Short mmCIF file of C-alpha atoms in Angstrom, two decimals:
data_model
loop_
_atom_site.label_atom_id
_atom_site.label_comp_id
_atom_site.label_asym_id
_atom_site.label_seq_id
_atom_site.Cartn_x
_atom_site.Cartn_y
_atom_site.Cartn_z
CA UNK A 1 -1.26 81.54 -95.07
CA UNK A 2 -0.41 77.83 -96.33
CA UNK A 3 -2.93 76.21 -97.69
CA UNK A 4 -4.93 73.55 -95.86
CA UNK A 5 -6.64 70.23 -98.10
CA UNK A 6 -9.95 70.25 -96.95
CA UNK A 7 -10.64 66.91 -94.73
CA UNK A 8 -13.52 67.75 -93.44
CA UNK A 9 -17.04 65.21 -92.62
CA UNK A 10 -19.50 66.61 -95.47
CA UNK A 11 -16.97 68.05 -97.96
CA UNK A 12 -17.54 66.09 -100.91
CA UNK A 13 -21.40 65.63 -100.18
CA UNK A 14 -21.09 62.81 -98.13
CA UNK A 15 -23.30 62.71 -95.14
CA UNK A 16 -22.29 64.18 -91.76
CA UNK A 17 -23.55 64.60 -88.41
CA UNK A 18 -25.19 67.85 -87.18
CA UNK A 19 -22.33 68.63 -84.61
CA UNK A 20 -18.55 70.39 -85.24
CA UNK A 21 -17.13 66.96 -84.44
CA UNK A 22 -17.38 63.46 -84.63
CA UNK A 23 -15.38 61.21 -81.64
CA UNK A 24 -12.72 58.80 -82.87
CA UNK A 25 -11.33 57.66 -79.57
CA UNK A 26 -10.87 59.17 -76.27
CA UNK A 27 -8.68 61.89 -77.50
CA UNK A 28 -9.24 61.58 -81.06
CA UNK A 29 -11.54 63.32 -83.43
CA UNK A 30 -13.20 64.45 -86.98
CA UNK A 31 -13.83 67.97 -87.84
CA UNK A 32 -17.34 68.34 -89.87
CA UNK A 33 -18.13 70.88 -92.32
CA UNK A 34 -20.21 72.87 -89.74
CA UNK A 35 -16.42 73.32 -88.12
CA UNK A 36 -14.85 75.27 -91.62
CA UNK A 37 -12.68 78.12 -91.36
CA UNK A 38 -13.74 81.43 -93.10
CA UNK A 39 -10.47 82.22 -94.38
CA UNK A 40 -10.05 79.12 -96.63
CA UNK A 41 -12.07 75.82 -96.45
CA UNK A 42 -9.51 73.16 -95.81
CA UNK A 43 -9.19 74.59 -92.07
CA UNK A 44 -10.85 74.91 -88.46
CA UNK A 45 -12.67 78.01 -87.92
CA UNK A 46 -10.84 79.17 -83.93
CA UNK A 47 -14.65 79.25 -82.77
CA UNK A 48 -15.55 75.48 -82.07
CA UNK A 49 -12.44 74.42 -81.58
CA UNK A 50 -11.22 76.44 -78.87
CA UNK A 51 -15.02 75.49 -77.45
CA UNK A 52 -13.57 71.80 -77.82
CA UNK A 53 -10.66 72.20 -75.93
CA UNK A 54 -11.96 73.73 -73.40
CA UNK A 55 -14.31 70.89 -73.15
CA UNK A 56 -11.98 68.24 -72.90
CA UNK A 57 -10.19 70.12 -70.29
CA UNK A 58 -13.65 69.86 -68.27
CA UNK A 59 -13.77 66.53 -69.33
CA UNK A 60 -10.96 64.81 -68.13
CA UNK A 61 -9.95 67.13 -65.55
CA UNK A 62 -13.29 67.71 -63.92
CA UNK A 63 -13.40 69.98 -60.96
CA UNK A 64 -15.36 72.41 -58.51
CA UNK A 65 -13.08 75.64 -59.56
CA UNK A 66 -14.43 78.18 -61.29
CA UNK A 67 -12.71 79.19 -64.76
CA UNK A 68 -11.49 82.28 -64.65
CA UNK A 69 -9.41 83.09 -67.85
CA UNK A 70 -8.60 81.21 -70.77
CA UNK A 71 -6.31 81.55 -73.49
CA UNK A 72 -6.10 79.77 -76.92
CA UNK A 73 -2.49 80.75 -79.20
CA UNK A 74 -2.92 79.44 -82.65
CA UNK A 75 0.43 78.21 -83.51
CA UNK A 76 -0.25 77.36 -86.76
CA UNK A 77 -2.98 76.78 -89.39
CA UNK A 78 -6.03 74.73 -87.71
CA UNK A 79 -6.58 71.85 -89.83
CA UNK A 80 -9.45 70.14 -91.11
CA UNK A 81 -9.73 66.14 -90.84
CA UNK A 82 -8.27 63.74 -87.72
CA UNK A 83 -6.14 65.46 -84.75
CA UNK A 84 -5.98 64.63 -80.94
CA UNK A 85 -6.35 66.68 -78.00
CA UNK A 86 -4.04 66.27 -74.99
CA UNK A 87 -4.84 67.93 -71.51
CA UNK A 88 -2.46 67.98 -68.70
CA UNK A 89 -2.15 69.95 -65.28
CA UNK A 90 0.43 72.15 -64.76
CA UNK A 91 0.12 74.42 -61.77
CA UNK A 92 -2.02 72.03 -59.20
CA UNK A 93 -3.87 73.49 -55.92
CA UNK A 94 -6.13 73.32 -53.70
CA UNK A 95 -7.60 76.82 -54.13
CA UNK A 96 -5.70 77.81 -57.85
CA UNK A 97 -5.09 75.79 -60.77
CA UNK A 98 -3.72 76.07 -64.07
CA UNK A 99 -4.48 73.57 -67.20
CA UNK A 100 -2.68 73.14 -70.37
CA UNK A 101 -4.21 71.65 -73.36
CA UNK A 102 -2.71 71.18 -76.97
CA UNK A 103 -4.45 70.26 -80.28
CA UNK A 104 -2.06 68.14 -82.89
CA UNK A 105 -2.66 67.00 -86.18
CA UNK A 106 0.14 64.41 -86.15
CA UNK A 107 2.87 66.14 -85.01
CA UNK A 108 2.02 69.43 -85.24
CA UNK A 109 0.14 71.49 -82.83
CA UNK A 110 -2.04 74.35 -83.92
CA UNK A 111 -3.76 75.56 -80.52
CA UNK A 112 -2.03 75.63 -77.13
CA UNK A 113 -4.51 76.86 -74.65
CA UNK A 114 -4.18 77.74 -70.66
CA UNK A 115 -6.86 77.75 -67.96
CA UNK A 116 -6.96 79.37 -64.82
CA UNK A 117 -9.52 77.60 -62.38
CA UNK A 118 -9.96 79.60 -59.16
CA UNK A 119 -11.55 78.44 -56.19
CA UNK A 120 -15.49 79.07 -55.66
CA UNK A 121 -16.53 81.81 -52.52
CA UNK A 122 -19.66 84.27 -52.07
CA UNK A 123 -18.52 87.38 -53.24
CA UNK A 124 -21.86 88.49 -53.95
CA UNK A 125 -22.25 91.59 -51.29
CA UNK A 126 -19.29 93.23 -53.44
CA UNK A 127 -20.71 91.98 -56.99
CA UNK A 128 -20.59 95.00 -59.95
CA UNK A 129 -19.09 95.90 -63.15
CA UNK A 130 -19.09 99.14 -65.05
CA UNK A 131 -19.69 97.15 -68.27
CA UNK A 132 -23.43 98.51 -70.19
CA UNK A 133 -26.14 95.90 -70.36
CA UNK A 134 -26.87 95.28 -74.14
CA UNK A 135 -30.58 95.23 -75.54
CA UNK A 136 -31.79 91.52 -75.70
CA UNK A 137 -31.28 89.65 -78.44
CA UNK A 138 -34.96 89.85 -79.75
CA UNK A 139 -34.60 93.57 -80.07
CA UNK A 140 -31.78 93.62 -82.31
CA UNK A 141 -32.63 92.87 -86.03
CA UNK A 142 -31.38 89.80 -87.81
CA UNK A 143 -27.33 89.42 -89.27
CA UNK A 144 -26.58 87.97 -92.52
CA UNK A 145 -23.24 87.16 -92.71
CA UNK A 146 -23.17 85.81 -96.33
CA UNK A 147 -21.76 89.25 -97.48
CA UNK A 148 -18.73 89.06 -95.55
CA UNK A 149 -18.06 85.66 -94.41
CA UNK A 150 -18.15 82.16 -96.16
CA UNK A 151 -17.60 78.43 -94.62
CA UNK A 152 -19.38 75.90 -93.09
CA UNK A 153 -18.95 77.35 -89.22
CA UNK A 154 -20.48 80.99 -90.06
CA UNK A 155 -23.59 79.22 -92.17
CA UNK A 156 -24.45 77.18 -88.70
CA UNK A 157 -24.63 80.42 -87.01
CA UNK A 158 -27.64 82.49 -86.14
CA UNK A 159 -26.86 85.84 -85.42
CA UNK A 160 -28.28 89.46 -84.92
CA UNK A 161 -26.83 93.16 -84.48
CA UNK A 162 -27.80 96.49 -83.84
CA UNK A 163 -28.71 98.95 -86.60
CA UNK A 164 -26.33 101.47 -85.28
CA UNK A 165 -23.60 99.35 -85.87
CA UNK A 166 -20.70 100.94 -87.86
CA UNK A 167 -17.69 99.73 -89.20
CA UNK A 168 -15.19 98.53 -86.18
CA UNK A 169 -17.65 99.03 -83.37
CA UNK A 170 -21.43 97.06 -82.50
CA UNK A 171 -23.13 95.22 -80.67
CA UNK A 172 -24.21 91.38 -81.39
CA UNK A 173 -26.12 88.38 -80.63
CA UNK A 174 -24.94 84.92 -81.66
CA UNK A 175 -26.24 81.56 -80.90
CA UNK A 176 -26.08 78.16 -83.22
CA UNK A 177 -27.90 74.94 -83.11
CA UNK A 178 -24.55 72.37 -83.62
CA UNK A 179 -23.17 70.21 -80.29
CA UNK A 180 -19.07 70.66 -80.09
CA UNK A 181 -19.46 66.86 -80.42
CA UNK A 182 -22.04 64.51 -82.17
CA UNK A 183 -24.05 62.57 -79.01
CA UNK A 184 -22.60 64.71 -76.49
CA UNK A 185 -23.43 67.49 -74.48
CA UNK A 186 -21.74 70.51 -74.36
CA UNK A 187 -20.02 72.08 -70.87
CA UNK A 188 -21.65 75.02 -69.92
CA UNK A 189 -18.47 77.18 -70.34
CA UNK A 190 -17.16 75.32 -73.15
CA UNK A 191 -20.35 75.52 -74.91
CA UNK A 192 -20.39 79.59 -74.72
CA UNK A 193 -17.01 79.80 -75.52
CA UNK A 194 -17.39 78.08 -78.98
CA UNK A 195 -18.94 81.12 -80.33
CA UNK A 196 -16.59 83.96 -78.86
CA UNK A 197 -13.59 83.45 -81.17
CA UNK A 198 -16.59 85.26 -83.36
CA UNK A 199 -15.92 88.86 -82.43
CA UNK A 200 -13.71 89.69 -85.07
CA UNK A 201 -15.75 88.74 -87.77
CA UNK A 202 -18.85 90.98 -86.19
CA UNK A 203 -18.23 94.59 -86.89
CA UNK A 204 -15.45 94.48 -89.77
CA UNK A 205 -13.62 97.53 -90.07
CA UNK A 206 -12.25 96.92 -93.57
CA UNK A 207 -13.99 93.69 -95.73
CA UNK A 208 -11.67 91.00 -95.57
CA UNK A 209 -11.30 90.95 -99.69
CA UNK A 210 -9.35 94.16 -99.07
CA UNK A 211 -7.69 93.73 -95.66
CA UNK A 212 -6.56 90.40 -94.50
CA UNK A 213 -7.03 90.63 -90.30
CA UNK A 214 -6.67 87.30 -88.71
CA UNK A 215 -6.27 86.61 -85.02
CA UNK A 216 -3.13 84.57 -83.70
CA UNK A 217 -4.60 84.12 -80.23
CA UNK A 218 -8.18 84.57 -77.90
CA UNK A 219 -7.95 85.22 -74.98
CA UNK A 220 -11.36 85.10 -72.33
CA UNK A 221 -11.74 86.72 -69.07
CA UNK A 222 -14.33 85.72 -66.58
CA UNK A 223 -16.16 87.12 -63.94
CA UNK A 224 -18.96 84.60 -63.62
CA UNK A 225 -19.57 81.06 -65.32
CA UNK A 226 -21.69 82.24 -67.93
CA UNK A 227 -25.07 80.68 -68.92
CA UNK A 228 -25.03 78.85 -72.38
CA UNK A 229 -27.33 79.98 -75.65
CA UNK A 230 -27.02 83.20 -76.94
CA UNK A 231 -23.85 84.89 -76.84
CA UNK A 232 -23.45 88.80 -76.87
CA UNK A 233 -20.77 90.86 -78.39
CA UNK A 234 -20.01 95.14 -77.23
CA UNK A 235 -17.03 94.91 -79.87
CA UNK A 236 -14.59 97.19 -81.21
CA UNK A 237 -11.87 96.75 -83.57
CA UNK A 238 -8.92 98.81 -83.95
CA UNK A 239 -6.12 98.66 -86.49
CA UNK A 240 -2.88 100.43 -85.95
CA UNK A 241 -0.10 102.43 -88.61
CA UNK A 242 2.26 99.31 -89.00
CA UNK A 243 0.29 95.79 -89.40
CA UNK A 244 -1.35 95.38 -85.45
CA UNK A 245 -4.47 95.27 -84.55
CA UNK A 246 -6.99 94.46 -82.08
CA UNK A 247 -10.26 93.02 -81.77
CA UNK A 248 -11.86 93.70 -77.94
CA UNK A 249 -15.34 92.68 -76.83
CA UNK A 250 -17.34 92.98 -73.45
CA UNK A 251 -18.85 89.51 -73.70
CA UNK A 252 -22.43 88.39 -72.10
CA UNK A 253 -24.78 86.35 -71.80
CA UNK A 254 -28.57 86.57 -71.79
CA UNK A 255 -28.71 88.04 -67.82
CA UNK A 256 -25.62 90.12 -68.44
CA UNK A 257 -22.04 90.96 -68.67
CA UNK A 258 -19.77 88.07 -68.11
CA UNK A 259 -16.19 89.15 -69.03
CA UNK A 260 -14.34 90.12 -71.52
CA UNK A 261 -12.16 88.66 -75.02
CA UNK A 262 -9.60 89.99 -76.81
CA UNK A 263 -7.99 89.02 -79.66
CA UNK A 264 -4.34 90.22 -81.46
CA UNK A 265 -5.05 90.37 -85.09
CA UNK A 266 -2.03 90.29 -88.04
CA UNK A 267 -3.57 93.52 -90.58
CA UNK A 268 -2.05 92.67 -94.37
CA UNK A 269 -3.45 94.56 -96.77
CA UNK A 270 -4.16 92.50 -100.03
CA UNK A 271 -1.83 92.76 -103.46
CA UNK A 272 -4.15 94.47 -105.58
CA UNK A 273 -6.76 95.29 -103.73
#
């Protein structure tokens, strides 16, 4: 992985807000130290900013269609410091839409993300899924990541998980008390979504000093607009024989199963470890 300088609000002590980001300009903005990576510092943990894209997508393309699925590929390292987001529509209709939306650091773009919006109808005589409901989150005891994880994004989280987690499968809770932006309020989706990227940090199936297991893209199904605040995780991780893996989570929220996330993960094992 090339290594990123770290740019971000709060790295050398200075002050910063309590938000992921700070606004520069309509489509420009400042990545804070609640926003760092976990696999170096000098980079964007996927989290928050896929939760910022999304946002701007709501932002300057508002409408009444539902999101259905979105999908984030991380073209390259997510840096810290200034970028610009960029939103355009590329599939328009009156009942079906798709969105585009690209964040660049100069001239280099690290996330390209699509959105499916589908048109709003009462389906609710048909409503089900076959996905289990998962204990609330004040019956599952506390998570530390601090063993595991480092960088600014994982210390602003508060999470739980359930004592009979093991190794590549659990369930979680996660919620944090950072905006996407300083000032403004989160989108409903957007704000849930800024936690999901999450998953494959959860239930580790190797520790990452030993097994290096990033994801190269997220991708969100939806079968409802979920509620923001906590965020829960039915996860399971699964590495294959020759460097693929997967990280695949029934996602809800706290009345229920919302969708699904999965993530394609690049297995390396570490030199030496």
């Amino acid at each position: 992985m090339p290594i990123a300088q770290n740019l971000h609000l709060g790295h050398e002590d200075d002050d910063y807000p309590d938000a992921f980001y700070v606004r520069r300009g309509e489509h420009q903005f400042m990545s804070t130290l609640h926003s760092q990576g976990a696999w170096q510092p000098g980079e964007q943990h996927l989290a928050p900013a896929a939760g910022l894209v999304l946002a701007e997508i709501e932002r300057h393309l508002p409408s009444d269609k539902l999101i259905s699925r979105v999908s984030f590929d991380v073209l390259g390292v997510i840096h810290s410091g200034p970028f610009s987001i960029e939103v355009e529509v590329v599939r328009p209709g009156r009942s079906i839409e798709l969105v585009e939306a690209r964040m660049r650091h100069g001239e280099q773009t690290s996330i390209h993300a699509r959105v499916w919006r589908l048109q709003a109808s009462d389906t609710s005589p048909v409503q089900g899924n076959e996905w289990p409901v998962l204990p609330p989150p004040d019956a599952v005891p506390p998570l530390t990541f601090s063993s595991v994880w480092n960088g600014g994004f994982i210390a602003s989280l508060e999470g739980r998980r359930s004592a009979e987690a093991q190794p590549g499968r659990g369930h979680s809770w996660l919620r944090t008390h950072c905006p996407l932006v300083a000032g403004e309020a989160d989108p409903p989706v957007a704000s849930f979504v800024k936690l999901v990227d999450t998953a494959n940090g959860l239930v580790v199936r190797e520790h990452p000093e030993r097994v290096f297991f990033a994801n190269v893209d997220l991708t969100i199904h939806l079968t409802r607009q979920p509620q923001a605040g906590w965020v829960g995780f039915d996860t399971r991780v699964s590495f294959g024989p020759t460097g693929l893996g997967e990280t695949f989570s029934v996602l809800s929220d706290i009345h229920g199963p919302v969708g699904t996330a999965a993530q394609s993960l690049t297995v390396r094992l570490r030199q030496g470890a």
